[in-house]
Amino acid sequence: MRIVRRIKEMQSFSKAMHRKGKTIGFVPTMGALHQGHLSLIRRARQDNDKVVVSIFVNPIQFGPQEDYKRYPRNLGRDARLCRSAGVDVIFYPDVTQMYPDSYKTYVCVVDLSDVLCERFRPGHFKGVVTVVTKLFNIVSPDFAYFGQKDAQQAIIIRKMVEDLNLPMKIKIMPTLREKDGLALSSRNIYLNQDERREACVLYEALRLARKLIKRGNKNSLDIIGKTRQLINQKKSARLQYISIVDLKDLRPVGKIKDRVLIALAVWIGKTRLIDNIIVNPKIMK
Amino acid sequence: MRIVRRIKEMQSFSKAMHRKGKTIGFVPTMGALHQGHLSLIRRARQDNDKVVVSIFVNPIQFGPQEDYKRYPRNLGRDARLCRSAGVDVIFYPDVTQMYPDSYKTYVCVVDLSDVLCERFRPGHFKGVVTVVTKLFNIVSPDFAYFGQKDAQQAIIIRKMVEDLNLPMKIKIMPTLREKDGLALSSRNIYLNQDERREACVLYEALRLARKLIKRGNKNSLDIIGKTRQLINQKKSARLQYISIVDLKDLRPVGKIKDRVLIALAVWIGKTRLIDNIIVNPKIMK
């Protein structure tokens, strides 16, 4: 396994692979790898000749009050995990290379970027889409893998790839969870013991919403109200938002008739966690 | 020579060429080809194994009151010119393929896009940079060729390519001119006989500015005032702007000490024309 720090070197690797007719699977990450990332890497390993993982904590997707500085960084541990998962290259650029002082170019996906998380993290998705566009141009993968856990991100990136005609495909893989339902996230390590115990409330709220829909409740406001009550019972939890939206355009759905995305963000103490599920009211189970 | 209308077919062509180790030179155009375009194509022909020319009148770079509808279109003539210049592929997509109804993604180069032409054509460069990003992803050229005549466009696109790490190079080629100095442009055909005679005033104004600088005048405002007087003498001419700016950041230069870009836009009757030159006060000639 190689660790590549230079953009030009990464581009040369990819160009050489494409010349040989090899496919490249790509998993962009901010490091602090967990089993969720590893499930993406394993899938990339199955589907492709070569697997590239990028590790880059992208400053322009963090707000000024957010956790850019304290975001967990541990290249040694991440590299060991990547090596044992069969990764060929870790792309590990530094910030000044990705964003020199004269940096001026941004990629935006309108409409999809002004709802859900973006209302509370203005500019977040512009930062995400911009860095992902750069990474795709550097790695030129055939397939890139994202987790369903960051549903809005995955939907926006898939749209960008389609709109800008990037010659590649996005694969969105299922969210991995702890036994109590908490979605795997690099930010879970911020939680203390009490918070960790209460953090399962995100998935509990989503399951409650699913149960209500499956029982025939079609009223989004009513469902949102009931999940809010559930979350408010936890001492350390503060709901930021819960939304029931259309899967394509991410607009709120009043009356649930078709597949919807239910997404929420909850503060557990000082840690903001997100989660989501897709529910189809037509399939009873 | 092939005419390719489908995005997927164009991408397959480029992928096959890259697999064979062939280089691709690309000249993006809006059609209505003139000798300026042909000089770019000839250069692309010299430098590369394969030459692709795109012909696409890009709606999102035109303002609502601009000439999108009447912009000259003549595929037959353009195709004959391309064939005799040795072009391998004309990429000729339609608007609904490039911008389906659900289209949402835009690329912006901040700072460079809010000066010069953009002040009078709001959103113009967002449209240009977005379509060029799409075309680069579709054609994946090794080199793309632009004319110095559209200086701001060329500088912005070169910046986008650098910032987004596109694995390719931009070449900017000199402006071609008629005998009286008028820069070649697809819009020159809009001019009637009187207007055509007076249209040489753009280059006359630029040459006056250069002469003043070469004689030691360093005062931008003074130079701009004198060129404005010259332009005002022509009956059909109305100056939109003339600016003396830094070549890198396109910011106005008050005192001319180093290389500058002198750019102007002039209405000749109902036709808006642009032109520019680069002047280095340190090189006397």
mmCIF file of N, CA and C in Angstrom, chain A residues 129-227:
data_model
loop_
_atom_site.group_PDB
_atom_site.id
_atom_site.type_symbol
_atom_site.label_atom_id
_atom_site.label_comp_id
_atom_site.label_asym_id
_atom_site.label_seq_id
_atom_site.Cartn_x
_atom_site.Cartn_y
_atom_site.Cartn_z
ATOM 1 N N VAL A 129 -19.136 19.600 -1.762
ATOM 2 C CA VAL A 129 -19.188 19.330 -3.205
ATOM 3 C C VAL A 129 -17.897 19.808 -3.870
ATOM 4 N N THR A 130 -17.363 20.938 -3.419
ATOM 5 C CA THR A 130 -16.121 21.451 -4.002
ATOM 6 C C THR A 130 -14.972 20.470 -3.772
ATOM 7 N N VAL A 131 -14.805 20.010 -2.539
ATOM 8 C CA VAL A 131 -13.663 19.108 -2.284
ATOM 9 C C VAL A 131 -13.857 17.778 -2.998
ATOM 10 N N VAL A 132 -15.085 17.300 -3.066
ATOM 11 C CA VAL A 132 -15.328 16.017 -3.734
ATOM 12 C C VAL A 132 -15.066 16.146 -5.245
ATOM 13 N N THR A 133 -15.448 17.283 -5.830
ATOM 14 C CA THR A 133 -15.135 17.515 -7.249
ATOM 15 C C THR A 133 -13.624 17.484 -7.464
ATOM 16 N N LYS A 134 -12.895 18.167 -6.594
ATOM 17 C CA LYS A 134 -11.428 18.160 -6.692
ATOM 18 C C LYS A 134 -10.885 16.729 -6.571
ATOM 19 N N LEU A 135 -11.349 16.013 -5.549
ATOM 20 C CA LEU A 135 -10.854 14.646 -5.331
ATOM 21 C C LEU A 135 -11.174 13.740 -6.520
ATOM 22 N N PHE A 136 -12.362 13.895 -7.085
ATOM 23 C CA PHE A 136 -12.711 13.081 -8.258
ATOM 24 C C PHE A 136 -11.795 13.409 -9.434
ATOM 25 N N ASN A 137 -11.448 14.687 -9.604
ATOM 26 C CA ASN A 137 -10.546 15.051 -10.698
ATOM 27 C C ASN A 137 -9.124 14.545 -10.455
ATOM 28 N N ILE A 138 -8.755 14.418 -9.194
ATOM 29 C CA ILE A 138 -7.399 13.959 -8.863
ATOM 30 C C ILE A 138 -7.303 12.433 -8.976
ATOM 31 N N VAL A 139 -8.310 11.738 -8.466
ATOM 32 C CA VAL A 139 -8.266 10.267 -8.410
ATOM 33 C C VAL A 139 -8.860 9.637 -9.677
ATOM 34 N N SER A 140 -9.702 10.382 -10.383
ATOM 35 C CA SER A 140 -10.505 9.879 -11.528
ATOM 36 C C SER A 140 -10.942 8.419 -11.374
ATOM 37 N N PRO A 141 -11.804 8.181 -10.395
ATOM 38 C CA PRO A 141 -12.285 6.818 -10.147
ATOM 39 C C PRO A 141 -13.355 6.417 -11.158
ATOM 40 N N ASP A 142 -13.567 5.112 -11.264
ATOM 41 C CA ASP A 142 -14.711 4.599 -12.026
ATOM 42 C C ASP A 142 -15.950 4.557 -11.131
ATOM 43 N N PHE A 143 -15.722 4.232 -9.845
ATOM 44 C CA PHE A 143 -16.811 4.196 -8.870
ATOM 45 C C PHE A 143 -16.343 4.893 -7.587
ATOM 46 N N ALA A 144 -17.254 5.665 -6.978
ATOM 47 C CA ALA A 144 -16.951 6.221 -5.655
ATOM 48 C C ALA A 144 -18.062 5.809 -4.698
ATOM 49 N N TYR A 145 -17.690 5.558 -3.458
ATOM 50 C CA TYR A 145 -18.582 4.933 -2.474
ATOM 51 C C TYR A 145 -18.856 5.901 -1.324
ATOM 52 N N PHE A 146 -20.144 6.063 -1.012
ATOM 53 C CA PHE A 146 -20.554 6.933 0.093
ATOM 54 C C PHE A 146 -21.554 6.179 0.958
ATOM 55 N N GLY A 147 -21.633 6.590 2.235
ATOM 56 C CA GLY A 147 -22.559 5.936 3.155
ATOM 57 C C GLY A 147 -23.916 6.633 3.151
ATOM 58 N N GLN A 148 -24.958 5.833 3.271
ATOM 59 C CA GLN A 148 -26.324 6.350 3.376
ATOM 60 C C GLN A 148 -26.478 7.229 4.621
ATOM 61 N N LYS A 149 -25.612 7.048 5.618
ATOM 62 C CA LYS A 149 -25.723 7.821 6.855
ATOM 63 C C LYS A 149 -25.733 9.325 6.551
ATOM 64 N N ASP A 150 -24.874 9.754 5.616
ATOM 65 C CA ASP A 150 -24.878 11.149 5.180
ATOM 66 C C ASP A 150 -25.731 11.254 3.920
ATOM 67 N N ALA A 151 -27.034 11.083 4.095
ATOM 68 C CA ALA A 151 -27.941 10.923 2.953
ATOM 69 C C ALA A 151 -27.949 12.155 2.052
ATOM 70 N N GLN A 152 -28.056 13.340 2.676
ATOM 71 C CA GLN A 152 -28.127 14.565 1.876
ATOM 72 C C GLN A 152 -26.840 14.740 1.078
ATOM 73 N N GLN A 153 -25.711 14.505 1.713
ATOM 74 C CA GLN A 153 -24.419 14.575 1.032
ATOM 75 C C GLN A 153 -24.380 13.635 -0.172
ATOM 76 N N ALA A 154 -24.805 12.396 0.035
ATOM 77 C CA ALA A 154 -24.748 11.407 -1.042
ATOM 78 C C ALA A 154 -25.649 11.812 -2.209
ATOM 79 N N ILE A 155 -26.836 12.312 -1.884
ATOM 80 C CA ILE A 155 -27.774 12.719 -2.939
ATOM 81 C C ILE A 155 -27.214 13.909 -3.717
ATOM 82 N N ILE A 156 -26.631 14.870 -3.009
ATOM 83 C CA ILE A 156 -26.069 16.061 -3.655
ATOM 84 C C ILE A 156 -24.879 15.685 -4.537
ATOM 85 N N ILE A 157 -24.024 14.811 -4.051
ATOM 86 C CA ILE A 157 -22.843 14.425 -4.837
ATOM 87 C C ILE A 157 -23.253 13.641 -6.084
ATOM 88 N N ARG A 158 -24.222 12.763 -5.927
ATOM 89 C CA ARG A 158 -24.709 12.029 -7.101
ATOM 90 C C ARG A 158 -25.259 12.994 -8.157
ATOM 91 N N LYS A 159 -25.958 14.034 -7.691
ATOM 92 C CA LYS A 159 -26.505 15.042 -8.606
ATOM 93 C C LYS A 159 -25.383 15.809 -9.297
ATOM 94 N N MET A 160 -24.368 16.183 -8.548
ATOM 95 C CA MET A 160 -23.239 16.911 -9.136
ATOM 96 C C MET A 160 -22.571 16.064 -10.227
ATOM 97 N N VAL A 161 -22.348 14.792 -9.942
ATOM 98 C CA VAL A 161 -21.691 13.898 -10.908
ATOM 99 C C VAL A 161 -22.519 13.796 -12.191
ATOM 100 N N GLU A 162 -23.828 13.697 -12.004
ATOM 101 C CA GLU A 162 -24.732 13.626 -13.160
ATOM 102 C C GLU A 162 -24.709 14.953 -13.939
ATOM 103 N N ASP A 163 -24.848 16.071 -13.230
ATOM 104 C CA ASP A 163 -24.941 17.376 -13.894
ATOM 105 C C ASP A 163 -23.638 17.767 -14.587
ATOM 106 N N LEU A 164 -22.506 17.529 -13.932
ATOM 107 C CA LEU A 164 -21.224 17.939 -14.528
ATOM 108 C C LEU A 164 -20.646 16.866 -15.452
ATOM 109 N N ASN A 165 -21.411 15.782 -15.663
ATOM 110 C CA ASN A 165 -21.007 14.750 -16.628
ATOM 111 C C ASN A 165 -19.678 14.086 -16.283
ATOM 112 N N LEU A 166 -19.413 13.918 -14.990
ATOM 113 C CA LEU A 166 -18.196 13.190 -14.622
ATOM 114 C C LEU A 166 -18.340 11.734 -15.079
ATOM 115 N N PRO A 167 -17.306 11.182 -15.718
ATOM 116 C CA PRO A 167 -17.423 9.840 -16.288
ATOM 117 C C PRO A 167 -17.213 8.767 -15.212
ATOM 118 N N MET A 168 -18.138 8.677 -14.263
ATOM 119 C CA MET A 168 -17.991 7.766 -13.127
ATOM 120 C C MET A 168 -19.360 7.558 -12.496
ATOM 121 N N LYS A 169 -19.426 6.603 -11.556
ATOM 122 C CA LYS A 169 -20.700 6.311 -10.892
ATOM 123 C C LYS A 169 -20.549 6.416 -9.372
ATOM 124 N N ILE A 170 -21.621 6.870 -8.716
ATOM 125 C CA ILE A 170 -21.661 6.937 -7.248
ATOM 126 C C ILE A 170 -22.431 5.730 -6.724
ATOM 127 N N LYS A 171 -21.869 5.045 -5.739
ATOM 128 C CA LYS A 171 -22.595 3.962 -5.069
ATOM 129 C C LYS A 171 -22.849 4.368 -3.615
ATOM 130 N N ILE A 172 -24.106 4.253 -3.213
ATOM 131 C CA ILE A 172 -24.481 4.627 -1.849
ATOM 132 C C ILE A 172 -24.763 3.343 -1.064
ATOM 133 N N MET A 173 -24.021 3.137 0.024
ATOM 134 C CA MET A 173 -24.079 1.875 0.767
ATOM 135 C C MET A 173 -24.800 2.069 2.107
ATOM 136 N N PRO A 174 -25.408 0.982 2.631
ATOM 137 C CA PRO A 174 -26.227 1.093 3.846
ATOM 138 C C PRO A 174 -25.435 1.590 5.064
ATOM 139 N N THR A 175 -26.149 2.252 5.957
ATOM 140 C CA THR A 175 -25.578 2.717 7.218
ATOM 141 C C THR A 175 -25.268 1.517 8.118
ATOM 142 N N LEU A 176 -24.069 1.516 8.712
ATOM 143 C CA LEU A 176 -23.777 0.490 9.722
ATOM 144 C C LEU A 176 -24.106 1.048 11.103
ATOM 145 N N ARG A 177 -24.555 0.160 12.019
ATOM 146 C CA ARG A 177 -25.021 0.592 13.336
ATOM 147 C C ARG A 177 -24.401 -0.241 14.456
ATOM 148 N N GLU A 178 -24.282 0.367 15.623
ATOM 149 C CA GLU A 178 -23.947 -0.385 16.837
ATOM 150 C C GLU A 178 -25.145 -1.258 17.202
ATOM 151 N N LYS A 179 -24.938 -2.147 18.194
ATOM 152 C CA LYS A 179 -26.030 -3.050 18.591
ATOM 153 C C LYS A 179 -27.287 -2.304 19.017
ATOM 154 N N ASP A 180 -27.108 -1.155 19.685
ATOM 155 C CA ASP A 180 -28.282 -0.403 20.159
ATOM 156 C C ASP A 180 -28.859 0.508 19.070
ATOM 157 N N GLY A 181 -28.319 0.442 17.856
ATOM 158 C CA GLY A 181 -28.895 1.198 16.747
ATOM 159 C C GLY A 181 -28.143 2.468 16.395
ATOM 160 N N LEU A 182 -27.222 2.920 17.250
ATOM 161 C CA LEU A 182 -26.493 4.159 16.945
ATOM 162 C C LEU A 182 -25.697 3.992 15.643
ATOM 163 N N ALA A 183 -25.898 4.916 14.718
ATOM 164 C CA ALA A 183 -25.167 4.860 13.447
ATOM 165 C C ALA A 183 -23.686 5.110 13.689
ATOM 166 N N LEU A 184 -22.823 4.330 13.035
ATOM 167 C CA LEU A 184 -21.383 4.546 13.191
ATOM 168 C C LEU A 184 -21.013 5.919 12.638
ATOM 169 N N SER A 185 -20.173 6.640 13.394
ATOM 170 C CA SER A 185 -19.731 7.973 12.992
ATOM 171 C C SER A 185 -18.410 8.265 13.678
ATOM 172 N N SER A 186 -17.523 8.962 12.972
ATOM 173 C CA SER A 186 -16.250 9.340 13.594
ATOM 174 C C SER A 186 -16.475 10.240 14.787
ATOM 175 N N ARG A 187 -17.623 10.913 14.838
ATOM 176 C CA ARG A 187 -17.877 11.843 15.935
ATOM 177 C C ARG A 187 -18.390 11.136 17.196
ATOM 178 N N ASN A 188 -18.729 9.843 17.110
ATOM 179 C CA ASN A 188 -19.220 9.138 18.303
ATOM 180 C C ASN A 188 -18.179 9.138 19.424
ATOM 181 N N ILE A 189 -16.897 9.241 19.092
ATOM 182 C CA ILE A 189 -15.868 9.204 20.140
ATOM 183 C C ILE A 189 -15.897 10.454 21.025
ATOM 184 N N TYR A 190 -16.603 11.510 20.568
ATOM 185 C CA TYR A 190 -16.742 12.699 21.426
ATOM 186 C C TYR A 190 -17.654 12.430 22.634
ATOM 187 N N LEU A 191 -18.484 11.369 22.569
ATOM 188 C CA LEU A 191 -19.535 11.162 23.589
ATOM 189 C C LEU A 191 -18.953 10.581 24.877
ATOM 190 N N ASN A 192 -19.413 11.099 26.041
ATOM 191 C CA ASN A 192 -19.068 10.428 27.292
ATOM 192 C C ASN A 192 -20.051 9.274 27.521
ATOM 193 N N GLN A 193 -19.887 8.562 28.635
ATOM 194 C CA GLN A 193 -20.644 7.321 28.830
ATOM 195 C C GLN A 193 -22.161 7.560 28.844
ATOM 196 N N ASP A 194 -22.589 8.593 29.588
ATOM 197 C CA ASP A 194 -24.028 8.887 29.661
ATOM 198 C C ASP A 194 -24.572 9.273 28.289
ATOM 199 N N GLU A 195 -23.803 10.130 27.604
ATOM 200 C CA GLU A 195 -24.233 10.585 26.278
ATOM 201 C C GLU A 195 -24.310 9.405 25.307
ATOM 202 N N ARG A 196 -23.292 8.549 25.368
ATOM 203 C CA ARG A 196 -23.276 7.394 24.460
ATOM 204 C C ARG A 196 -24.532 6.541 24.650
ATOM 205 N N ARG A 197 -24.945 6.381 25.935
ATOM 206 C CA ARG A 197 -26.133 5.566 26.213
ATOM 207 C C ARG A 197 -27.380 6.225 25.615
ATOM 208 N N GLU A 198 -27.459 7.557 25.731
ATOM 209 C CA GLU A 198 -28.652 8.259 25.247
ATOM 210 C C GLU A 198 -28.645 8.486 23.718
ATOM 211 N N ALA A 199 -27.458 8.323 23.095
ATOM 212 C CA ALA A 199 -27.325 8.640 21.655
ATOM 213 C C ALA A 199 -28.145 7.700 20.777
ATOM 214 N N CYS A 200 -28.544 6.558 21.331
ATOM 215 C CA CYS A 200 -29.352 5.631 20.524
ATOM 216 C C CYS A 200 -30.740 6.208 20.240
ATOM 217 N N VAL A 201 -31.039 7.350 20.868
ATOM 218 C CA VAL A 201 -32.365 7.946 20.665
ATOM 219 C C VAL A 201 -32.593 8.396 19.213
ATOM 220 N N LEU A 202 -31.511 8.698 18.473
ATOM 221 C CA LEU A 202 -31.709 9.094 17.065
ATOM 222 C C LEU A 202 -32.392 7.963 16.298
ATOM 223 N N TYR A 203 -31.825 6.773 16.441
ATOM 224 C CA TYR A 203 -32.392 5.643 15.693
ATOM 225 C C TYR A 203 -33.743 5.229 16.262
ATOM 226 N N GLU A 204 -33.898 5.351 17.599
ATOM 227 C CA GLU A 204 -35.210 5.056 18.207
ATOM 228 C C GLU A 204 -36.289 5.963 17.611
ATOM 229 N N ALA A 205 -35.948 7.233 17.452
ATOM 230 C CA ALA A 205 -36.917 8.184 16.889
ATOM 231 C C ALA A 205 -37.260 7.806 15.443
ATOM 232 N N LEU A 206 -36.254 7.408 14.692
ATOM 233 C CA LEU A 206 -36.494 7.009 13.301
ATOM 234 C C LEU A 206 -37.359 5.751 13.236
ATOM 235 N N ARG A 207 -37.085 4.800 14.160
ATOM 236 C CA ARG A 207 -37.896 3.578 14.163
ATOM 237 C C ARG A 207 -39.336 3.865 14.553
ATOM 238 N N LEU A 208 -39.505 4.800 15.506
ATOM 239 C CA LEU A 208 -40.866 5.195 15.889
ATOM 240 C C LEU A 208 -41.601 5.772 14.674
ATOM 241 N N ALA A 209 -40.905 6.666 13.949
ATOM 242 C CA ALA A 209 -41.533 7.273 12.768
ATOM 243 C C ALA A 209 -41.922 6.189 11.763
ATOM 244 N N ARG A 210 -41.023 5.228 11.561
ATOM 245 C CA ARG A 210 -41.317 4.152 10.617
ATOM 246 C C ARG A 210 -42.539 3.347 11.064
ATOM 247 N N LYS A 211 -42.581 3.044 12.375
ATOM 248 C CA LYS A 211 -43.697 2.257 12.901
ATOM 249 C C LYS A 211 -45.019 2.990 12.667
ATOM 250 N N LEU A 212 -45.028 4.291 12.945
ATOM 251 C CA LEU A 212 -46.257 5.075 12.773
ATOM 252 C C LEU A 212 -46.701 5.065 11.310
ATOM 253 N N ILE A 213 -45.746 5.228 10.397
ATOM 254 C CA ILE A 213 -46.086 5.230 8.963
ATOM 255 C C ILE A 213 -46.624 3.861 8.543
ATOM 256 N N LYS A 214 -45.949 2.817 8.988
ATOM 257 C CA LYS A 214 -46.380 1.456 8.622
ATOM 258 C C LYS A 214 -47.785 1.158 9.150
ATOM 259 N N ARG A 215 -48.144 1.794 10.297
ATOM 260 C CA ARG A 215 -49.485 1.593 10.846
ATOM 261 C C ARG A 215 -50.540 2.470 10.165
ATOM 262 N N GLY A 216 -50.089 3.273 9.176
ATOM 263 C CA GLY A 216 -51.060 4.016 8.393
ATOM 264 C C GLY A 216 -51.098 5.515 8.658
ATOM 265 N N ASN A 217 -50.284 5.993 9.571
ATOM 266 C CA ASN A 217 -50.228 7.441 9.802
ATOM 267 C C ASN A 217 -49.523 8.099 8.612
ATOM 268 N N LYS A 218 -50.213 9.053 7.945
ATOM 269 C CA LYS A 218 -49.644 9.698 6.764
ATOM 270 C C LYS A 218 -49.271 11.151 7.038
ATOM 271 N N ASN A 219 -49.517 11.599 8.266
ATOM 272 C CA ASN A 219 -49.393 13.015 8.605
ATOM 273 C C ASN A 219 -47.989 13.327 9.146
ATOM 274 N N SER A 220 -47.173 13.959 8.310
ATOM 275 C CA SER A 220 -45.782 14.236 8.690
ATOM 276 C C SER A 220 -45.682 15.036 9.987
ATOM 277 N N LEU A 221 -46.499 16.083 10.110
ATOM 278 C CA LEU A 221 -46.406 16.940 11.298
ATOM 279 C C LEU A 221 -46.677 16.148 12.567
ATOM 280 N N ASP A 222 -47.686 15.284 12.498
ATOM 281 C CA ASP A 222 -48.029 14.457 13.656
ATOM 282 C C ASP A 222 -46.874 13.526 14.024
ATOM 283 N N ILE A 223 -46.301 12.897 13.007
ATOM 284 C CA ILE A 223 -45.190 11.957 13.244
ATOM 285 C C ILE A 223 -43.985 12.693 13.823
ATOM 286 N N ILE A 224 -43.699 13.868 13.240
ATOM 287 C CA ILE A 224 -42.560 14.665 13.728
ATOM 288 C C ILE A 224 -42.773 15.052 15.193
ATOM 289 N N GLY A 225 -44.009 15.424 15.528
ATOM 290 C CA GLY A 225 -44.326 15.797 16.915
ATOM 291 C C GLY A 225 -44.055 14.652 17.881
ATOM 292 N N LYS A 226 -44.454 13.444 17.499
ATOM 293 C CA LYS A 226 -44.285 12.283 18.384
ATOM 294 C C LYS A 226 -42.809 11.899 18.557
ATOM 295 N N THR A 227 -42.029 12.020 17.462
ATOM 296 C CA THR A 227 -40.606 11.694 17.595
ATOM 297 C C THR A 227 -39.901 12.758 18.437
#
